Coordinates of C-alpha atoms and ligand atoms in Angstrom, one line a residue:
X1487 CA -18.9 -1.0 21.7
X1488 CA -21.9 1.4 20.1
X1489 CA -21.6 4.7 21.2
X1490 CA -25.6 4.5 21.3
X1491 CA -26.5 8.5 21.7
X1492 CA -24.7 9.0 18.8
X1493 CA -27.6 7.0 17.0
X1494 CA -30.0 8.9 15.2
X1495 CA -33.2 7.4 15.2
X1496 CA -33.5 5.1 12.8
X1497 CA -30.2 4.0 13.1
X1498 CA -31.0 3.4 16.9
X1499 CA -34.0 1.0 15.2
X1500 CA -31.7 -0.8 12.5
X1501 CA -29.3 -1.3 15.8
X1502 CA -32.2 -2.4 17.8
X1503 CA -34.2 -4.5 15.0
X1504 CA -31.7 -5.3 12.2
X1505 CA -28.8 -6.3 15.3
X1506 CA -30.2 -7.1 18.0
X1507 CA -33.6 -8.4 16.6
X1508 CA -35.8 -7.2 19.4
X1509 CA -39.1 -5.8 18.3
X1510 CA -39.2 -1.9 16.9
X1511 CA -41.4 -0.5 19.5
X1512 CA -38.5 -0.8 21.9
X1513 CA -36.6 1.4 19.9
X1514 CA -39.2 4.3 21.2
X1515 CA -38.3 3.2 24.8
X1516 CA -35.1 3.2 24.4
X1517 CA -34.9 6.5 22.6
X1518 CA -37.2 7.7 25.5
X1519 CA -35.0 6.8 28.5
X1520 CA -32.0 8.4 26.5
X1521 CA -32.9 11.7 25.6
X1522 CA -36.0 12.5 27.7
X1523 CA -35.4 10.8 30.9
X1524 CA -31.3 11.4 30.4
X1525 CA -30.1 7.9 32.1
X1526 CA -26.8 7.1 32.0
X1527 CA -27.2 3.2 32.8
X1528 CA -28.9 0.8 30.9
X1529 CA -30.5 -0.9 34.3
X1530 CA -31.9 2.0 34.6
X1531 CA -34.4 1.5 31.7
X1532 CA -36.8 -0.3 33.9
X1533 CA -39.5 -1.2 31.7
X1534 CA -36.9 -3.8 29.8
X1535 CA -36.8 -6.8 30.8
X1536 CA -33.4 -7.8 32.4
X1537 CA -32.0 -9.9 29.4
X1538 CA -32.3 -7.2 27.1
X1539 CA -30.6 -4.7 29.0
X1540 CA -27.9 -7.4 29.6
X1541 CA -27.5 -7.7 26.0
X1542 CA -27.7 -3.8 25.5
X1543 CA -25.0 -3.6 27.6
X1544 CA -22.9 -5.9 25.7
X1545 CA -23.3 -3.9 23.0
X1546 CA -23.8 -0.2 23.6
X1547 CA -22.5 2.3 26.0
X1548 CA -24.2 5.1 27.4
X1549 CA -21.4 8.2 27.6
X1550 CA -22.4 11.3 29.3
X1551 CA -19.7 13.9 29.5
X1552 CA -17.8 14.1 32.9
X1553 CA -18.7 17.7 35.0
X1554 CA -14.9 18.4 35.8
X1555 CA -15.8 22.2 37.1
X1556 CA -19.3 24.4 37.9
X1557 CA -18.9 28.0 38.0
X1558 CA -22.0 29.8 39.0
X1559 CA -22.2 33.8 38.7
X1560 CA -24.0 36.1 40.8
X1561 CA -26.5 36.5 37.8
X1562 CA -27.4 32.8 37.4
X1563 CA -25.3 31.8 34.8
X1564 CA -23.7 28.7 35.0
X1565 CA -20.2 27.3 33.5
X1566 CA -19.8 23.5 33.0
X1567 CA -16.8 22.3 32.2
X1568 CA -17.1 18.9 30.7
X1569 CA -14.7 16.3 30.4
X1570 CA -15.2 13.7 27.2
X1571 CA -14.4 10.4 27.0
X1572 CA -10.7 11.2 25.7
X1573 CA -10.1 13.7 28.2
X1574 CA -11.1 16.4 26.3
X1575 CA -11.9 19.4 27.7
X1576 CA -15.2 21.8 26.1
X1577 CA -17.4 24.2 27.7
X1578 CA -20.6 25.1 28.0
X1579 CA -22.9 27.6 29.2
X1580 CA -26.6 28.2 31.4
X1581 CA -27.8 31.2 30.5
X1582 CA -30.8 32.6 32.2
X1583 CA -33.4 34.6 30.7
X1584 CA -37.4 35.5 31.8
X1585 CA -37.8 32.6 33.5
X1586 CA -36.1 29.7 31.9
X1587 CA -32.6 29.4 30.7
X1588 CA -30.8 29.1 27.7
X1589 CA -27.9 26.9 26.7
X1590 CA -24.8 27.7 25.1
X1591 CA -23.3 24.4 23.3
X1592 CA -20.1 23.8 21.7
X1593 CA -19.8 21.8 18.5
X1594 CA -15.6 21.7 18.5
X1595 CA -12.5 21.2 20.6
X1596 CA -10.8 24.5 20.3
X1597 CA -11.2 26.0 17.1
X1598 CA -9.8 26.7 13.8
X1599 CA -10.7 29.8 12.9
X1600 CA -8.6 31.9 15.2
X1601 CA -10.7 35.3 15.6
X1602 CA -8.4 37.1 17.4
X1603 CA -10.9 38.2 19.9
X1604 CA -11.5 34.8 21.5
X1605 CA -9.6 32.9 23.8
X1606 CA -11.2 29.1 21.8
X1607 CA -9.3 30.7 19.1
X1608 CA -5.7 31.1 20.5
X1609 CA -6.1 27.5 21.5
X1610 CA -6.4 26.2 17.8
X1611 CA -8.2 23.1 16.6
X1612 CA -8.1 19.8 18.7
X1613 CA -10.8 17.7 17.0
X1614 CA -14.5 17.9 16.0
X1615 CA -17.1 16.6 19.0
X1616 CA -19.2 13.4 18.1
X1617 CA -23.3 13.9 17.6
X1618 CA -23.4 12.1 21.1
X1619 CA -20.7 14.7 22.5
X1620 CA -22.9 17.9 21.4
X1621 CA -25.8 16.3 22.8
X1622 CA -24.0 15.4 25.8
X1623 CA -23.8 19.0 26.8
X1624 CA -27.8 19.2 26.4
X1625 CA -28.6 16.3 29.0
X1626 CA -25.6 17.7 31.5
X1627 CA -27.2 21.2 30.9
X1628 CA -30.7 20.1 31.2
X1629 CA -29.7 18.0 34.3
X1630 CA -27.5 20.2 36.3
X1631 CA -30.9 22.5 36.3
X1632 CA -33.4 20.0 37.6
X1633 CA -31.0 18.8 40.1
X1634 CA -30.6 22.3 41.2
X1635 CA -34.2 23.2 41.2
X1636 CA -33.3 25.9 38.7
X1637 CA -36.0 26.7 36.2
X1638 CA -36.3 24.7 32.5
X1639 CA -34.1 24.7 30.0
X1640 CA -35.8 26.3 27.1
X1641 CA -32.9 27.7 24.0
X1642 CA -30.6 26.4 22.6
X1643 CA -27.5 28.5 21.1
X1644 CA -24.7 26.9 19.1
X1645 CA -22.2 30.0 20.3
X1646 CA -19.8 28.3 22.7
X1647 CA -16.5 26.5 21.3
X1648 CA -15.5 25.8 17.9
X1649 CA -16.9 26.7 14.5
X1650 CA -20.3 24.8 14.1
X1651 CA -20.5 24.8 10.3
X1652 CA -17.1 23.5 10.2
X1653 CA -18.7 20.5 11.6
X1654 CA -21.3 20.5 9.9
X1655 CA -22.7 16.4 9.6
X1656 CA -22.5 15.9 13.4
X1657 CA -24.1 19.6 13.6
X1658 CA -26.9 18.5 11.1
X1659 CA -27.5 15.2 12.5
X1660 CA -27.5 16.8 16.1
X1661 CA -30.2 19.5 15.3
X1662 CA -32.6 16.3 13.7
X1663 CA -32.0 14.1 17.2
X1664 CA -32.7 17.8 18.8
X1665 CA -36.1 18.0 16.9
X1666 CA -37.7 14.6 17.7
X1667 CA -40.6 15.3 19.4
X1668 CA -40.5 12.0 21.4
X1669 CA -37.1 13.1 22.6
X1670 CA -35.5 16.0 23.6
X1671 CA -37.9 17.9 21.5
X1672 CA -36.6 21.5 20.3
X1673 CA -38.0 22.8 17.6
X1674 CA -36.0 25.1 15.2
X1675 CA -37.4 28.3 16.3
X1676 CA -35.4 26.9 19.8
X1677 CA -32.1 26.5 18.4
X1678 CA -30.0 29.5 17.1
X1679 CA -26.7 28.3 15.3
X1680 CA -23.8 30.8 15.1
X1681 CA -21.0 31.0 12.4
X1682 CA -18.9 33.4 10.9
X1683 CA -20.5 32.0 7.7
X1684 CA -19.4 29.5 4.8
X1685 CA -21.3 29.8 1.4
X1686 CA -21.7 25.9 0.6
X1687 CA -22.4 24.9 4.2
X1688 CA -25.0 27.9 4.7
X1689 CA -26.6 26.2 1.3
X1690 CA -26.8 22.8 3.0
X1691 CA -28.3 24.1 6.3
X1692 CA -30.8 26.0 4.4
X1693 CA -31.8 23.0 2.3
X1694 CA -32.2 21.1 5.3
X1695 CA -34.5 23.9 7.2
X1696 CA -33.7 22.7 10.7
X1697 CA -32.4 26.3 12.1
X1698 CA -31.6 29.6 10.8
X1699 CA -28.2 30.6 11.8
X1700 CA -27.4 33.9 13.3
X1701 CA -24.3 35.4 11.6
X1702 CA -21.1 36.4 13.6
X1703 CA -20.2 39.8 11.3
X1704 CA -18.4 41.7 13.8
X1705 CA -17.2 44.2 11.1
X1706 CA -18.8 46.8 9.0
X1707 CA -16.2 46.5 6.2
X1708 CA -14.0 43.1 4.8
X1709 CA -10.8 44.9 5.5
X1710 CA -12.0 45.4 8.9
X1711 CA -13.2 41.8 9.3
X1712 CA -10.0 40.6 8.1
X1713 CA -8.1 42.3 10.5
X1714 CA -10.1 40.9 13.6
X1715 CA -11.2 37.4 11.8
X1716 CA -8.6 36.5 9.8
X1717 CA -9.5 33.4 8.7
X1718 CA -13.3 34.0 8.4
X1719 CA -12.8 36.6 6.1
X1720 CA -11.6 34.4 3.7
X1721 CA -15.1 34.3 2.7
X1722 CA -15.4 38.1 1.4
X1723 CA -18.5 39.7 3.2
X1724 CA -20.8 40.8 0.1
X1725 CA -20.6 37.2 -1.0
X1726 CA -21.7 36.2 2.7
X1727 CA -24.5 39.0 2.9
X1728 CA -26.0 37.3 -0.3
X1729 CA -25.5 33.9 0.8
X1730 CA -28.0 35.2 3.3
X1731 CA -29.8 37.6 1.4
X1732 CA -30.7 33.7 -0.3
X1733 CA -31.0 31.5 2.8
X1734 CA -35.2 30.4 2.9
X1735 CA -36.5 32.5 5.9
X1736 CA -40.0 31.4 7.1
X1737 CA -42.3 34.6 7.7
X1738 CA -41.8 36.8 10.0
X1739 CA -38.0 35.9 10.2
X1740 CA -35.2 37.7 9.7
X1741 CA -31.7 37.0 9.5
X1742 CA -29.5 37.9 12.7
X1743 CA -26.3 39.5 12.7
X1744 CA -23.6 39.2 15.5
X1745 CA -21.4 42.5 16.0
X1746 CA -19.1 42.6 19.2
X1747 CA -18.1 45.6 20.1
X1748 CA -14.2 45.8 20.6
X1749 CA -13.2 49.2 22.1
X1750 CA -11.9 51.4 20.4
X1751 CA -12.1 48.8 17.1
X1752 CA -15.2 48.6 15.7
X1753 CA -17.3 50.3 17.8
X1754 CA -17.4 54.5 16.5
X1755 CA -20.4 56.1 15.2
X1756 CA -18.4 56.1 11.5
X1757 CA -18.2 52.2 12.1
X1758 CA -22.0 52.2 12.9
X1759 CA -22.9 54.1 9.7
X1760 CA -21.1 51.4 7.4
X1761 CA -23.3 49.1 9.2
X1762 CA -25.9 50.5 8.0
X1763 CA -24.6 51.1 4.5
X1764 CA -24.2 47.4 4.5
X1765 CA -27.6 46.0 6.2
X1766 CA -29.6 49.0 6.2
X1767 CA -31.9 47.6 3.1
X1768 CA -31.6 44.1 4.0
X1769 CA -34.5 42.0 6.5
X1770 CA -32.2 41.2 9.4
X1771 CA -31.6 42.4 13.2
X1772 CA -28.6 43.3 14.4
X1773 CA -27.4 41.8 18.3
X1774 CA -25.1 43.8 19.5
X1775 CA -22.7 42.3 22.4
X1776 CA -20.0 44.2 24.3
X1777 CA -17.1 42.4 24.6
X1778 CA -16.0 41.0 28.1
X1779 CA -12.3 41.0 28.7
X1780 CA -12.4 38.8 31.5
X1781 CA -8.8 37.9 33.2
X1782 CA -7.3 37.3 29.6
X1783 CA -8.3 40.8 27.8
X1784 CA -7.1 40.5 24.3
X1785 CA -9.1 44.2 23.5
X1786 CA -10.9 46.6 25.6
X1787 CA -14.1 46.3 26.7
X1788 CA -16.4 49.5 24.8
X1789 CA -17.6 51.9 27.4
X1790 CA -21.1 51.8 28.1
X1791 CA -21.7 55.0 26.5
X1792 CA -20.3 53.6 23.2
X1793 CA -22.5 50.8 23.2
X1794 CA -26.1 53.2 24.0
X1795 CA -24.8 55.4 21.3
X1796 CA -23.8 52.3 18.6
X1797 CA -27.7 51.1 19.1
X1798 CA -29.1 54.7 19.2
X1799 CA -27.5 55.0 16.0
X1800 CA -29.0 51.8 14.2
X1801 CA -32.0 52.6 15.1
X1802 CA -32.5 55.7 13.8
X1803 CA -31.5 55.0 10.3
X1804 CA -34.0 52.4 11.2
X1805 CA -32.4 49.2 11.7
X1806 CA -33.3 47.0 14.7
X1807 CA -30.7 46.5 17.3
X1808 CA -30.3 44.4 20.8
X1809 CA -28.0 44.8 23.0
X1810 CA -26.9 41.5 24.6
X1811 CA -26.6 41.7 28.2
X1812 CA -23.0 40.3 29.0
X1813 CA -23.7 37.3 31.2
X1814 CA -21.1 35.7 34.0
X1815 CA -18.8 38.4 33.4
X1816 CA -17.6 37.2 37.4
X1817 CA -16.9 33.7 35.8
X1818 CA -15.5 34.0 32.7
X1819 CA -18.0 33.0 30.9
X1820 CA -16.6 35.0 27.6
X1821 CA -15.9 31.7 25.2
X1822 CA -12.6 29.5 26.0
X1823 CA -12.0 31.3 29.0
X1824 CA -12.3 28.7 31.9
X1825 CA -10.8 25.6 29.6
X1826 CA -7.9 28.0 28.7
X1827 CA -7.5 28.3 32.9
X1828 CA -8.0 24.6 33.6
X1829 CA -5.0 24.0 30.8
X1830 CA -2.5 26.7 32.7
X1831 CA -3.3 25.1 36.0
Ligands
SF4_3121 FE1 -13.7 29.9 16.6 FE2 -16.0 31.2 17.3 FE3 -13.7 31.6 18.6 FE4 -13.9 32.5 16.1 S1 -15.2 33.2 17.8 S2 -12.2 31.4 17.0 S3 -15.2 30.8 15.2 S4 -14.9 29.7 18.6

């Protein structure tokens, strides 16, 4: 059986055409009821005749993920859990900003890389997730909110579990189903994807100018960075800066860097001051994010007075700084937490 949302679109049309030998146009309605309208059943698709969705469904199935647990904070955020074909278990986040909300995917099941700050890391790698499996999180996202009268989904941010360049053909071919306008239609400046950085991947992605990827430095220094992302830092961090310094920016954008703050780690005016030693002359923005300990604390949390003064500091020696609010901190929403619960239970 076709896994058929993990079709791009012309593969969709050779599988529709070349297989089935039903005219192209259907291939648009098709594509239409899968990623705009979201159905999960092939009946569903009422403007094909009955035959033809018989035959689909001889074919092709239809997988959404499985919504095992919904945690909803007193700030809005939401927590899926999401249960994949296999059992699986990957998480994903509802973020809400102005207005709208933004979507926190993951492109793994647990993770490689092992940052020792993040609970996806203690759990080690499981197995990369399927174009139709990333995707999946989108439609359960997208749906949750419109069942729930909550307001649009509008971001996208490749943040939650695994390492999404580690992945990086399901990633690639996920971001061009992303993009069609005739389906679920983000466009890059939509979608942010986050990495700790790998040279010949951040080549590839930059080739194929479908997102510019925000950066998870989290240390001034390598020695630092090796300490606290020990695998990551196998890439040393000047060759990663000019990886980026390279990657084709469109005007007006700038590269992002990631930097949690880890009390009493990383987070002292002296640690500020090599951050700007080390991006200070570069075009790039800084987010800063304080870490949330939730019930597993593997560091301390910085005190709020650390994190005004960290900022403060950047931007007087003039670099530009955000400070992420730290969403769900009442449901765990800190990466890995809430599938690292399910797994003691
Ligand atoms: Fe993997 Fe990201 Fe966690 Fe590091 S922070 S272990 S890259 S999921």
């Amino acid at each position: 059986m076709i896994d058929i949302l993990d079709l791009e679109y012309d593969a969709l049309e050779s599988f529709v055409v070349g297989e089935m030998g039903i005219p192209r146009f259907r291939t648009a309605q098709i594509w239409q009821w899968l990623w705009q309208k979201g159905v999960d059943d092939f009946d569903l698709m009422t403007n094909l005749a009955k035959n033809l969705r018989e035959e689909l469904k001889s074919r092709a199935v239809i997988r959404h993920p499985q919504v095992d647990v919904v945690q909803t904070s007193r700030d809005g955020t939401v927590k899926l859990l999401l249960r994949l074909d296999d059992g699986a278990l990957v998480e994903t986040v509802l973020i809400p900003m102005d207005g709208y909300y933004t979507q926190c995917l993951s492109t793994q099941v647990g993770c490689a890389m092992g940052c020792t700050f993040c609970n996806t890391g203690l759990m080690g790698f499981e197995r990369n997730m399927t174009m139709s499996e990333i995707l999946g999180q989108v439609l359960a996202g997208r749906g949750y909110l419109l069942r729930n009268g909550f307001p649009p989904l509008k971001n996208l941010v490749f943040m939650g579990m695994g390492e999404p360049l580690l992945n990086l053909d399901n990633l690639i071919r996920s971001l061009k189903t992303l993009n069609n306008p005739d389906g679920l239609n983000f466009s890059r400046r939509r979608i942010t994807v986050s990495s700790v950085g790998f040279l010949s991947q951040l080549e590839i992605l930059g080739r194929e100018d479908l997102t510019l990827p925000a950066i998870s430095l989290h240390a001034p220094t390598q020695e630092l960075r090796a300490k606290i992302m020990p695998k990551a830092a196998g890439t040393h961090i000047d060759d990663l800066l000019a990886a980026m310094d390279r990657y084709p920016l469109r005007p007006r954008e700038r590269v992002t860097y990631e930097y949690l703050l880890l009390g009493g780690v990383n987070d002292s005016l002296e640690h500020a001051a090599q951050l700007v030693r080390l991006l200070g002359h570069r075009k790039c923005k800084v987010n800063l994010i304080a870490y949330n300990p939730g019930d597993r604390p593997l560091y301390d949390a910085p005190s709020e007075a650390t994190v005004l003064a960290f900022e403060k500091y950047l931007w007087k020696k003039k670099v530009t700084a955000t400070i992420r609010r730290s969403m769900g901190q009442d449901i765990k929403a800190a990466c890995g937490q809430l599938k690292a619960d399910q797994q003691k239970d």
